Tab-separated table of C-alpha atoms in Angstrom:
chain	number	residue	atom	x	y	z
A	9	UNK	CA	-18.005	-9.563	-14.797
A	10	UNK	CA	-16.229	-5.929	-12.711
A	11	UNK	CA	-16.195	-8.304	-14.362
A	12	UNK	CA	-15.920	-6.559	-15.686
A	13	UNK	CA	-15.091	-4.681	-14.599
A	14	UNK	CA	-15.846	-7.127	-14.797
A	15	UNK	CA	-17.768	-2.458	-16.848
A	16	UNK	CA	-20.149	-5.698	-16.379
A	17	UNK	CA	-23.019	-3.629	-16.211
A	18	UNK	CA	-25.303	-1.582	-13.844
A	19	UNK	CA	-28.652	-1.795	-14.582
A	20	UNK	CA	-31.104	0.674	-16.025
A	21	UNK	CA	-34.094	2.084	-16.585
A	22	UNK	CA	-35.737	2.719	-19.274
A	23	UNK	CA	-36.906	6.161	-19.597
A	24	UNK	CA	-38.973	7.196	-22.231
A	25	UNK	CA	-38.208	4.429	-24.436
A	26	UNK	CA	-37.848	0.652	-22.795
A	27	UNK	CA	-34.626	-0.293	-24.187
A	28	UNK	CA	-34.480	-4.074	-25.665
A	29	UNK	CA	-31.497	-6.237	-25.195
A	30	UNK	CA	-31.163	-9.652	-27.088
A	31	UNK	CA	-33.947	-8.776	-29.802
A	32	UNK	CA	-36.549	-8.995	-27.006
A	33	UNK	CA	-39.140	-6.666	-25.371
A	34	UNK	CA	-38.620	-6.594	-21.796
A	35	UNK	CA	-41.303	-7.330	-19.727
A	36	UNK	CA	-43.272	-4.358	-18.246
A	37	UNK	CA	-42.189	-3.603	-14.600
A	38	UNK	CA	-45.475	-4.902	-12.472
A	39	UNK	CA	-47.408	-1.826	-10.918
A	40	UNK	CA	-46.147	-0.566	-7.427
A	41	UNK	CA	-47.323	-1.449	-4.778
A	42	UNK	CA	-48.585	0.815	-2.017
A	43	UNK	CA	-45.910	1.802	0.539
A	44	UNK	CA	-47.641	0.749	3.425
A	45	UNK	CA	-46.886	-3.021	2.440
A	46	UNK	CA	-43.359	-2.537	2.608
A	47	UNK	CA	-43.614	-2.267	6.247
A	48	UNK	CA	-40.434	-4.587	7.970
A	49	UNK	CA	-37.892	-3.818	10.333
A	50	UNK	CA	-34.131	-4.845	8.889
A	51	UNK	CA	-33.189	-6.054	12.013
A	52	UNK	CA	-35.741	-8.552	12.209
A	53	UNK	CA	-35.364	-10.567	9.242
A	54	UNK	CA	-38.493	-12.787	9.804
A	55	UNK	CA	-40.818	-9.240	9.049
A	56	UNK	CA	-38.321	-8.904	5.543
A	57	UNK	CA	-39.308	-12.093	4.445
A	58	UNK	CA	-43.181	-11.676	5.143
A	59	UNK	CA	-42.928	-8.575	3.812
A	60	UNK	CA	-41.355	-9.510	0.302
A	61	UNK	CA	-43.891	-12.929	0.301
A	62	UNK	CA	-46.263	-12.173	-3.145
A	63	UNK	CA	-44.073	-9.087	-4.200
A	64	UNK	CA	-43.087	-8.787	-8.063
A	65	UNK	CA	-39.131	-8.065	-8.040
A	66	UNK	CA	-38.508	-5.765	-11.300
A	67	UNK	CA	-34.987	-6.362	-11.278
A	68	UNK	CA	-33.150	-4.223	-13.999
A	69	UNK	CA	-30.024	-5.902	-15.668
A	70	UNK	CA	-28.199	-6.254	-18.524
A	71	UNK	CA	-29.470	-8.858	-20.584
A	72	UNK	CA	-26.915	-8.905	-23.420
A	73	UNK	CA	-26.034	-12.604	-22.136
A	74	UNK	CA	-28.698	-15.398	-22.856
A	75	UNK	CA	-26.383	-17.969	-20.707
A	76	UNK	CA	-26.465	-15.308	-17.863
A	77	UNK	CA	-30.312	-14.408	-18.431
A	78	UNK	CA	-30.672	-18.168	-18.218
A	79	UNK	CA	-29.084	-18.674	-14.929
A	80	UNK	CA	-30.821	-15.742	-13.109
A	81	UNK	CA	-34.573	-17.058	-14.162
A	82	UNK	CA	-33.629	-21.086	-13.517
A	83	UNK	CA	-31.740	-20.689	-9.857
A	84	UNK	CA	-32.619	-17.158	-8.400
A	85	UNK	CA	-36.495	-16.992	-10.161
A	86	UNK	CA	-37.253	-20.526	-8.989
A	87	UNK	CA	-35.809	-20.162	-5.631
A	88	UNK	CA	-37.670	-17.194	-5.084
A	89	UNK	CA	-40.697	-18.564	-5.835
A	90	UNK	CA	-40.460	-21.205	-4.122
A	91	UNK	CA	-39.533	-20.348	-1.126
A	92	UNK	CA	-40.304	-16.848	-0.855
A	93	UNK	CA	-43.641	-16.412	-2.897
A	94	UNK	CA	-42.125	-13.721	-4.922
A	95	UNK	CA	-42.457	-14.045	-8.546
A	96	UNK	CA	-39.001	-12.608	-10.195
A	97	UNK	CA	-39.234	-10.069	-13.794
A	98	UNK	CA	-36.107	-10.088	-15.206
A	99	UNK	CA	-36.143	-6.402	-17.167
A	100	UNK	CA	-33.343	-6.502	-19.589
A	101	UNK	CA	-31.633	-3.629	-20.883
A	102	UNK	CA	-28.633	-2.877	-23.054
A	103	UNK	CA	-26.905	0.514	-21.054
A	104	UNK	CA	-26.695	1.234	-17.708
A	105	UNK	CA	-27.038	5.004	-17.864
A	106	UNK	CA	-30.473	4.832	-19.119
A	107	UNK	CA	-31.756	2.783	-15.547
A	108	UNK	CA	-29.814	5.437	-14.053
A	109	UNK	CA	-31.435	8.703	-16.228
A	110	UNK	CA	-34.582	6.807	-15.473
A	111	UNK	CA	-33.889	7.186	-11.332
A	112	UNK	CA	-32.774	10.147	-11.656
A	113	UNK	CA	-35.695	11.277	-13.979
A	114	UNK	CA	-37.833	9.668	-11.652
A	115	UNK	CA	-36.906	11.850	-8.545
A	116	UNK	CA	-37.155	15.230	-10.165
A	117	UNK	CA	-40.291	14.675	-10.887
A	118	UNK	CA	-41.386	12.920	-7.400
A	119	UNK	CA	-42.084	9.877	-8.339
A	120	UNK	CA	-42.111	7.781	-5.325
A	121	UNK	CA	-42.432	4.594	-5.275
A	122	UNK	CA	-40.919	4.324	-8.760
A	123	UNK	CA	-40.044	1.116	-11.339
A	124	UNK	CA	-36.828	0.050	-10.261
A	125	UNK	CA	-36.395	-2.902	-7.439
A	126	UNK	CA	-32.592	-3.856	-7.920
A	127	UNK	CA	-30.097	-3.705	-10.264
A	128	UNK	CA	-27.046	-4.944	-11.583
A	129	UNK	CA	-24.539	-1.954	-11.131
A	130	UNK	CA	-20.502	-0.910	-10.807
A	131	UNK	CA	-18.672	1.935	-11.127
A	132	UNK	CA	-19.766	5.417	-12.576
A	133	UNK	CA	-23.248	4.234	-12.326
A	134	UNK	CA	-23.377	3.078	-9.067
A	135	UNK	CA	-21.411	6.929	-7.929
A	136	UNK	CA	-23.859	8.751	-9.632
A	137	UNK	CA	-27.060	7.520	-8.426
A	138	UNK	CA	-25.052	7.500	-5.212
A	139	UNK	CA	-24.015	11.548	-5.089
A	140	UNK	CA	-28.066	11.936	-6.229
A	141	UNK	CA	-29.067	10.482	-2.743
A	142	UNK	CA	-31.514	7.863	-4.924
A	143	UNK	CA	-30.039	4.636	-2.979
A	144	UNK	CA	-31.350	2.412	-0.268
A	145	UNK	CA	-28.576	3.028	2.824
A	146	UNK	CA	-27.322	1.342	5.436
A	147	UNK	CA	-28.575	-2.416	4.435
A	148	UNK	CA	-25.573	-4.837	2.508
A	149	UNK	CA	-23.928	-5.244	5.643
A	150	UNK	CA	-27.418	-6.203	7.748
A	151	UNK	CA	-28.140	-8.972	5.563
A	152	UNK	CA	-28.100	-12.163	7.291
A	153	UNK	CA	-25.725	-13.728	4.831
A	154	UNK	CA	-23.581	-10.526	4.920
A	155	UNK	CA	-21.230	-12.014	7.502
A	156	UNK	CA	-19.746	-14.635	4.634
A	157	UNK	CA	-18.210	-11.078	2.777
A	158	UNK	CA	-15.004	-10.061	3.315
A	159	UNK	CA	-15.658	-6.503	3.585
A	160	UNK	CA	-12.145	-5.610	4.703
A	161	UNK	CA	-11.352	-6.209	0.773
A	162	UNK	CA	-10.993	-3.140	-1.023
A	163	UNK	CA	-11.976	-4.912	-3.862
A	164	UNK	CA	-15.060	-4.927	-2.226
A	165	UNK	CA	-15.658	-1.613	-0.117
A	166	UNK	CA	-14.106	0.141	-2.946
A	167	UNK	CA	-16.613	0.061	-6.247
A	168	UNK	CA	-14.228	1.701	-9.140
A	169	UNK	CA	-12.918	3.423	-6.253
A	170	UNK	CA	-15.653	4.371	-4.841
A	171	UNK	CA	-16.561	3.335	-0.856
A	172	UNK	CA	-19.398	1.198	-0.968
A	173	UNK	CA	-20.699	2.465	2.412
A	174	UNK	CA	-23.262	-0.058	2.917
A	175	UNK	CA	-25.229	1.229	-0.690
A	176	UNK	CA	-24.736	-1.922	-2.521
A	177	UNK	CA	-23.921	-5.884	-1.924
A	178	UNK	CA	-21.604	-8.134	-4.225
A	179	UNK	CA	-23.196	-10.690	-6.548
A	180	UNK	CA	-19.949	-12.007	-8.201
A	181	UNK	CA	-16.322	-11.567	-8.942
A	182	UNK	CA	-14.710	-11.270	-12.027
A	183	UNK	CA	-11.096	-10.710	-13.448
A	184	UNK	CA	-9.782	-9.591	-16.924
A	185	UNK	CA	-7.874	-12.753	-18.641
A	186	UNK	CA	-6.973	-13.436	-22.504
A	187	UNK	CA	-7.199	-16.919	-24.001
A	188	UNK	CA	-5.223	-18.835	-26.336
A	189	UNK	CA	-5.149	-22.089	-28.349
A	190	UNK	CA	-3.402	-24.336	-26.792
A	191	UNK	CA	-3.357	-26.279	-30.091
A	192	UNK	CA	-1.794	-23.615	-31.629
A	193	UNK	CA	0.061	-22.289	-29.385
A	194	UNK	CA	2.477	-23.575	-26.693
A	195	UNK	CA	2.140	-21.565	-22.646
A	196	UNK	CA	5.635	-20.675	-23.073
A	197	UNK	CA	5.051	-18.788	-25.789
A	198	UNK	CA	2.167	-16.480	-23.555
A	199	UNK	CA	3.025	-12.578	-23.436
A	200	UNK	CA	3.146	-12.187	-19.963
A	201	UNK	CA	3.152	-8.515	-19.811
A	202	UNK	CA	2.142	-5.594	-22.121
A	203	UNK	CA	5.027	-4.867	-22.805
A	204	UNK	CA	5.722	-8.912	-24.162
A	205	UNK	CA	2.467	-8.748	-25.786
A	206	UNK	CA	3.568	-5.457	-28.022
A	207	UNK	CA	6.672	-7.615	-28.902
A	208	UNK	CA	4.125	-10.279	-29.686
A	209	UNK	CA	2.312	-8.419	-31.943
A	210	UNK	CA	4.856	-6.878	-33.952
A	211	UNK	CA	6.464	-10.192	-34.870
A	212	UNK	CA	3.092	-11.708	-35.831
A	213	UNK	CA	1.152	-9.021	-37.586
A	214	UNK	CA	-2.584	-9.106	-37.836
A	215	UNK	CA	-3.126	-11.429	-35.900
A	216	UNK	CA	-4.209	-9.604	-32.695
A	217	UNK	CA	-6.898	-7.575	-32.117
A	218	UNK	CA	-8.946	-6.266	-29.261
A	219	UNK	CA	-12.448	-4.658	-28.338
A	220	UNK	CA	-12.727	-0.933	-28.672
A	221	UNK	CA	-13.132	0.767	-25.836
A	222	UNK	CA	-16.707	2.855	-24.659
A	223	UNK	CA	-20.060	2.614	-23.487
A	224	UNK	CA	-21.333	-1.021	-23.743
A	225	UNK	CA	-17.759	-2.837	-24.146
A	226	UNK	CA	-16.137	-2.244	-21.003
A	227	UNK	CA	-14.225	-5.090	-21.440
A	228	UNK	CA	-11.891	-3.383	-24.235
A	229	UNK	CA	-12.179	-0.517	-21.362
A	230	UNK	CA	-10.646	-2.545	-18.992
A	231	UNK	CA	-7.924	-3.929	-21.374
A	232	UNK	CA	-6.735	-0.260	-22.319
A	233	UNK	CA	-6.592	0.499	-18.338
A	234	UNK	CA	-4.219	-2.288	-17.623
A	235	UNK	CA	-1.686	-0.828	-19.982
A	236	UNK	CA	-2.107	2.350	-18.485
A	237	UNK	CA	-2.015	0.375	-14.620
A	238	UNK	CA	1.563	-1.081	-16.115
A	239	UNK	CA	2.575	1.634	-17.861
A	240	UNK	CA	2.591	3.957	-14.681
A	241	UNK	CA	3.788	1.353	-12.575
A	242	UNK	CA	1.933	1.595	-9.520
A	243	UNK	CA	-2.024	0.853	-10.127
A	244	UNK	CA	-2.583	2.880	-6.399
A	245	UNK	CA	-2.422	5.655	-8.541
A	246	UNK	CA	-5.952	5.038	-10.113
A	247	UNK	CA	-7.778	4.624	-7.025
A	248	UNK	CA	-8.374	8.634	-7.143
A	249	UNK	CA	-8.950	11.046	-8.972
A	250	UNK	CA	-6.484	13.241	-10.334
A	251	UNK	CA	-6.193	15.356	-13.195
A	252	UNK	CA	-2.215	15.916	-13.188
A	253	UNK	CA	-1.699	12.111	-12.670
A	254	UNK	CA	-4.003	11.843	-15.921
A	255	UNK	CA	-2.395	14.602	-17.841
A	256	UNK	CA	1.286	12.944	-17.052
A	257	UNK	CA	0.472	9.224	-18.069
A	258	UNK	CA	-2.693	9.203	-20.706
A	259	UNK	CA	-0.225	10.556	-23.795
A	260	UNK	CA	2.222	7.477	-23.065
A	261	UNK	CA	-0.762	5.172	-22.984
A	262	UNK	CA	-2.111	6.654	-26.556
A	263	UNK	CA	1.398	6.155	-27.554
A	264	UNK	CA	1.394	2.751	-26.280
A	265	UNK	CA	-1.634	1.624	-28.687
A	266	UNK	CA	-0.887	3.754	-31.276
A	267	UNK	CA	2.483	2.226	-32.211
A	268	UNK	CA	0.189	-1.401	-31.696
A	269	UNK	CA	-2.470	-0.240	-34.149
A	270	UNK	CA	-0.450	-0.837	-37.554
A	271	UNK	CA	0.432	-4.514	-36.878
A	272	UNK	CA	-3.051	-5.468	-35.680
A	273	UNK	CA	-5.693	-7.387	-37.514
A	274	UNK	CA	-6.858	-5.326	-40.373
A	275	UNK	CA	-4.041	-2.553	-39.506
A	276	UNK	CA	-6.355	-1.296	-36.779
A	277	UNK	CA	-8.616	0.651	-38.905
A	278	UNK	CA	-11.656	-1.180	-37.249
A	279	UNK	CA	-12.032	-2.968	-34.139
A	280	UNK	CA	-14.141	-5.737	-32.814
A	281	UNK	CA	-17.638	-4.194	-30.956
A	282	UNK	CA	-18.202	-6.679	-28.085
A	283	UNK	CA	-16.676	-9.961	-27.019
A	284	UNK	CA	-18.810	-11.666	-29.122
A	285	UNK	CA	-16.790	-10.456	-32.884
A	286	UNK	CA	-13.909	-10.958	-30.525
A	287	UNK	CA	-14.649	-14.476	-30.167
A	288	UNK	CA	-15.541	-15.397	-33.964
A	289	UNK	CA	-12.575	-14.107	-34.672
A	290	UNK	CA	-11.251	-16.159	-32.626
A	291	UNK	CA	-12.626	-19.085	-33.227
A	292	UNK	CA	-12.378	-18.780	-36.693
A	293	UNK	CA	-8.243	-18.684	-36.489
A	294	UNK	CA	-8.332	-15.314	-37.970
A	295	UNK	CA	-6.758	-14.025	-34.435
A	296	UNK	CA	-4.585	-15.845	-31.670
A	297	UNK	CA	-6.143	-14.570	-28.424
A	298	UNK	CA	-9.505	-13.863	-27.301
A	299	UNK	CA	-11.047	-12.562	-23.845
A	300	UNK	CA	-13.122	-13.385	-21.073
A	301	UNK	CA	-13.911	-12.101	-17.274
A	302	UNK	CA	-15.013	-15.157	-15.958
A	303	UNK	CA	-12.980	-17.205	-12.981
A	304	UNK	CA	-14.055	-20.504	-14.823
A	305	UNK	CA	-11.850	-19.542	-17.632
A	306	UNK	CA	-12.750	-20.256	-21.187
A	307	UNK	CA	-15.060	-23.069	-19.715
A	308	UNK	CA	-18.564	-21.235	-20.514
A	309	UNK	CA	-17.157	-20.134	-23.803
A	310	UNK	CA	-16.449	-23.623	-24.878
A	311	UNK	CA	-19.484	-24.865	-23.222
A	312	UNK	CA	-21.644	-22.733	-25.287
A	313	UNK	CA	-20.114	-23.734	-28.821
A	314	UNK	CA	-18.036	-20.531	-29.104
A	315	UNK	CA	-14.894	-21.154	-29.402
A	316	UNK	CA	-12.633	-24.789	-29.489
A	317	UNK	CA	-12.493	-27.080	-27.151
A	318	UNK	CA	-8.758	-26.367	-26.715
A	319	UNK	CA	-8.844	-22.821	-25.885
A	320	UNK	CA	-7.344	-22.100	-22.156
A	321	UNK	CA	-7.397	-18.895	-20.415
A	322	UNK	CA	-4.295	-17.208	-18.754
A	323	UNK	CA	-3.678	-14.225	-17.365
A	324	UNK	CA	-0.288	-11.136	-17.448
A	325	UNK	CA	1.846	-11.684	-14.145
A	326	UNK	CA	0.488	-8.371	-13.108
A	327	UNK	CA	-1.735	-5.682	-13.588
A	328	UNK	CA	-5.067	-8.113	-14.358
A	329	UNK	CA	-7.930	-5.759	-13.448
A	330	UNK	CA	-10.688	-7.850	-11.105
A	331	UNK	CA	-13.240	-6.696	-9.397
A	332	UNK	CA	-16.845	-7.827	-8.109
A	333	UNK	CA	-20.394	-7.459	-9.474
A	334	UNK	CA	-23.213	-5.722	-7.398
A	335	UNK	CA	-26.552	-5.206	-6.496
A	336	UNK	CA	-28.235	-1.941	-5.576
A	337	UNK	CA	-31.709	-1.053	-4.258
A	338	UNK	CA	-33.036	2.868	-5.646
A	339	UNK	CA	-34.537	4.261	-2.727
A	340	UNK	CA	-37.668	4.758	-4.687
A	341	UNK	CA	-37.952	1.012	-5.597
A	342	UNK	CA	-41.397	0.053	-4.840
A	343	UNK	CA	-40.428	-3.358	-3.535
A	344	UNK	CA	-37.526	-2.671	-0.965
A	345	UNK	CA	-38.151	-6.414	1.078
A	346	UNK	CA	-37.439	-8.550	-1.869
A	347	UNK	CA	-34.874	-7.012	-3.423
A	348	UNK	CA	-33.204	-7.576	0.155
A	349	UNK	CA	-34.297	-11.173	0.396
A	350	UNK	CA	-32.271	-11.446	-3.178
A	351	UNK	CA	-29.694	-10.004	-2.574
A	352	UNK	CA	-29.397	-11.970	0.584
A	353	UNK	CA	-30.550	-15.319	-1.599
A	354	UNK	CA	-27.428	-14.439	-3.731
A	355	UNK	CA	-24.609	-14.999	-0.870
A	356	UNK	CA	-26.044	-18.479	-0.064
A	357	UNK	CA	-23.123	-20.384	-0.423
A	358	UNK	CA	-25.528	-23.049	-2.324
A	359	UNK	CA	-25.801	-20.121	-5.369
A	360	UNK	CA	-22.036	-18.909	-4.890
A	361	UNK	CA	-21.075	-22.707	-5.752
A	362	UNK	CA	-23.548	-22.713	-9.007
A	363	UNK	CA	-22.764	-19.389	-10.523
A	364	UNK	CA	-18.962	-20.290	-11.335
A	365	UNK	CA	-19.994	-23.463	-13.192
A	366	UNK	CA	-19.991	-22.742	-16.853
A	367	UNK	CA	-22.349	-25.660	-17.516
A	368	UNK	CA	-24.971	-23.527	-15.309
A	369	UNK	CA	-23.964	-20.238	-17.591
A	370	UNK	CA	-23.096	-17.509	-15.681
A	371	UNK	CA	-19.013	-18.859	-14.688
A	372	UNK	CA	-18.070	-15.550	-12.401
A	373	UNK	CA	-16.323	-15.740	-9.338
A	374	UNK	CA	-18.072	-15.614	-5.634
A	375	UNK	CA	-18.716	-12.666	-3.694
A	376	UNK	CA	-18.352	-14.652	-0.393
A	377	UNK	CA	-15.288	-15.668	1.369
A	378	UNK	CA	-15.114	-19.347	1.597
A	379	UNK	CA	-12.707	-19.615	4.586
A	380	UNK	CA	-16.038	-17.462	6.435
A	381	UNK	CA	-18.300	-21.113	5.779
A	382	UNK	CA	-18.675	-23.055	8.391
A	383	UNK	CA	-20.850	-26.219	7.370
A	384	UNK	CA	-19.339	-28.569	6.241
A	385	UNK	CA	-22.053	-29.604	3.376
A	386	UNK	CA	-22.038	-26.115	1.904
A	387	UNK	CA	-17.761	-25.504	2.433
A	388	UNK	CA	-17.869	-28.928	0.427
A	389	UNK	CA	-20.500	-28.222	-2.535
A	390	UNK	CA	-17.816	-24.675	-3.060
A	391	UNK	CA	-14.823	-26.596	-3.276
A	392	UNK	CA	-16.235	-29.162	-5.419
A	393	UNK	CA	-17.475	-26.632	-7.672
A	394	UNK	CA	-13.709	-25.163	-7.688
A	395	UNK	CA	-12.517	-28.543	-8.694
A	396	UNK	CA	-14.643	-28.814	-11.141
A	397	UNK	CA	-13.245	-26.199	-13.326
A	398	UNK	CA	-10.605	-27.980	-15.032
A	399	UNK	CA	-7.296	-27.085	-16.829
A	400	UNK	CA	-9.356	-24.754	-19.036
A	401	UNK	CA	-9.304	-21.743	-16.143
A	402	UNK	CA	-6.938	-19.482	-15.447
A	403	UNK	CA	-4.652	-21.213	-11.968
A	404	UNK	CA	-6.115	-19.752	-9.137
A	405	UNK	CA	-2.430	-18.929	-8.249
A	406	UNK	CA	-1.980	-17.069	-11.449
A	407	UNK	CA	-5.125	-14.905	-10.955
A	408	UNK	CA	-4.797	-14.063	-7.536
A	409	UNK	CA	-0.609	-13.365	-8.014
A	410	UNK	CA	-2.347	-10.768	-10.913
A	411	UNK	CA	-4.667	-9.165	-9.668
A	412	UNK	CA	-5.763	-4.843	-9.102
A	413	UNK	CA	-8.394	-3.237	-8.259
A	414	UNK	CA	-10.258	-0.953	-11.251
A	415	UNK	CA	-9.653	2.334	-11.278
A	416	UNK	CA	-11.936	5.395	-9.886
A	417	UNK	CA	-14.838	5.936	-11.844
A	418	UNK	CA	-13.828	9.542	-13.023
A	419	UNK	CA	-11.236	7.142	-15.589
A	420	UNK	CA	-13.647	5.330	-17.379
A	421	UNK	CA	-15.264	8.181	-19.821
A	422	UNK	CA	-11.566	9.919	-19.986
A	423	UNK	CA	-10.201	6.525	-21.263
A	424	UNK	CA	-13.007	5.791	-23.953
A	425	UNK	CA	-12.887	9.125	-25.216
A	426	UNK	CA	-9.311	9.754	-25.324
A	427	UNK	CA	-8.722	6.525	-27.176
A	428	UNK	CA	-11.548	6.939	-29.533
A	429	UNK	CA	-10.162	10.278	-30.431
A	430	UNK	CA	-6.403	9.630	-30.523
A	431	UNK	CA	-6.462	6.100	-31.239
A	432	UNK	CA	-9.074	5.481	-33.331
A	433	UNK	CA	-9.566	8.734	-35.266
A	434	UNK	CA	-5.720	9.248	-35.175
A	435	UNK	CA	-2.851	10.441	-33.023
């Protein structure tokens, strides 16, 4: 997700100890090559490609999704391949920080080239590595396919706030939604605000919950924020840091949850860890709403068994935080020319069409502007993939009447830790 925002999820390193995600070892990031095969000039896009042509791509990402992990191997590892001669290894990890601890690690100590090709990234991850001068500049707007992004979008120059300034290039789009029942539950009966949804909960106790907030489950992150977005009033706000802002609104949002927390599923004295508990819960009727970050809705989730075949996704009339998914390149990565040929592989409108199918697993948004594609066969495989959707996504009406930008990166930490320690441990 951005989404996440989805966080989804910047991708890390594994310093000292290779972190596992999904129960399984990560493969070991192939051996560097030596420097003088990365010759290629960006501009010429013919010497990328022969450049990257039998280069290992260690791409770093969070592999807490087998659907996702799935997709990634089957479209962009066999493309790859196949047309590229590069052979892709997937490294999954569970945190972000640690790929970025590993980067940073890397250049005190002068390792150059290092272990990281690309990686999955947003927000506070993507700044720091940023502000440490440890990523590839000047390239995302170079790449060939780079003229199908709408890079007036400050969804997309701005990463958590952040200017992109050519450091990073989207993968995907994402936007926060809840989803309901619809056999148990009517649409005009939908909360359509936070402040509805605190009505909502209070005449039906227990049975609403959501994910707590912090490292690793940015999606109950995100949720908090959007109170805080509505709450103030004016999302702009966020865009920036400032500590008065933050000092005038963050007791009103504690407030906000903290008169929520009695009438929640088990009286709020624990919360669900990931989307996952949120979704058992779910789907075993114990709660009435679940979440998801995906544009296809609660599609993937029912295609995957997880929760019934009725469920629909909807969204707040305002205040739904989207944003988009990127890749970055360290500037030590030892295989600069194929992590450019992915990320370029990635805005093929082809792969934009796939990756918001939930039959194919992933079911985020596209990066690319469709109104920028000009033939006709690729403008026709997108909109048949949008069709193909169904009544269990969100309207594309609804999300785009919805939707803000996240907030700066400086937010994310002060939100997790002020609501684990006035929410969670008390007010």
């Amino acid at each position: 997700m951005h989404f996440q925002r989805f966080s989804v999820v910047s991708l890390m390193m594994i310093f000292a100890v290779v972190l596992v995600a999904c129960g399984g070892q990560p493969a070991a990031p192939a051996q560097p090559e030596a420097p003088a095969a990365e010759a290629f000039d960006l501009d010429d896009w013919a010497s990328v490609e022969a450049a990257a042509r039998g280069q290992t791509l260690n791409w770093y990402m969070w592999g807490g999704s087998e659907s996702i992990n799935r997709f990634v191997d089957e479209f962009y590892g066999t493309a790859l391949k196949e047309r590229y001669d590069i052979t892709l290894n997937r490294v999954p990890v569970a945190d972000a920080a640690d790929v970025v601890n590993q980067i940073l690690s890397e250049k005190e100590a002068g390792v150059d080239p290092g272990a990281v090709d690309v990686i999955w990234i947003n927000g506070e991850n993507f700044l720091s590595l940023k502000q440490a001068a440890m990523l590839l500049p000047d390239w995302s707007r170079r790449l060939p396919n780079a003229s199908l992004v709408d890079w007036d979008n400050p969804a997309i120059y701005l990463d958590f706030g952040e200017p992109v300034e050519g450091y990073e290039s989207p993968w995907s789009s994402a936007q926060f939604q809840l989803i309901y029942d619809s056999a148990r539950m009517s649409a005009d009966e939908l909360p359509r605000s936070y402040a509805e949804l605190m009505t909502w909960v209070e005449a039906n106790p227990g049975r609403f919950t959501y994910i707590a907030p912090g490292p690793g489950a940015f999606q109950g992150t995100r949720f908090v924020k959007g109170a805080l977005f509505e709450l103030s009033g004016d999302p702009g706000l966020w865009l920036g840091y400032d500590e008065a802002v933050w000092n005038e609104w963050s007791p009103q949002l504690w407030a906000y949850f903290n008169a929520m927390k009695p009438h929640l599923w088990r009286q709020g004295e624990t919360y669900p860890r990931d989307e996952n508990e949120l979704h058992s819960l779910f789907a075993n009727r114990e709660i009435d709403f679940s979440i998801t970050q995906a544009i296809a809705g609660a599609g993937p989730l029912i295609a995957q068994g997880l929760i019934p075949e009725t469920s629909r996704a909807f969204v707040f009339d305002d205040y739904m935080i989207g944003d988009f998914n990127y890749l970055t390149i360290p500037s030590n990565a030892p295989h600069k020319a194929a992590a450019l040929v992915l990320a370029n592989l990635i805005l093929e409108p082809e792969f934009q069409a796939a990756q918001i199918l939930p039959e194919n697993g992933f079911g985020l948004g596209y990066a690319i502007d469709v109104t920028r594609v000009t033939d006709p066969a690729q403008l026709a495989a997108l909109e048949e993939a949008q069709a193909q959707l169904g009544e269990a996504a969100t309207p594309a009406e609804d999300l785009a009447g919805s939707l803000v930008a996240d907030s700066s990166g400086e937010y994310q930490s002060l939100v997790e830790e002020g609501w684990r320690q006035f929410v969670l441990i008390g007010p």
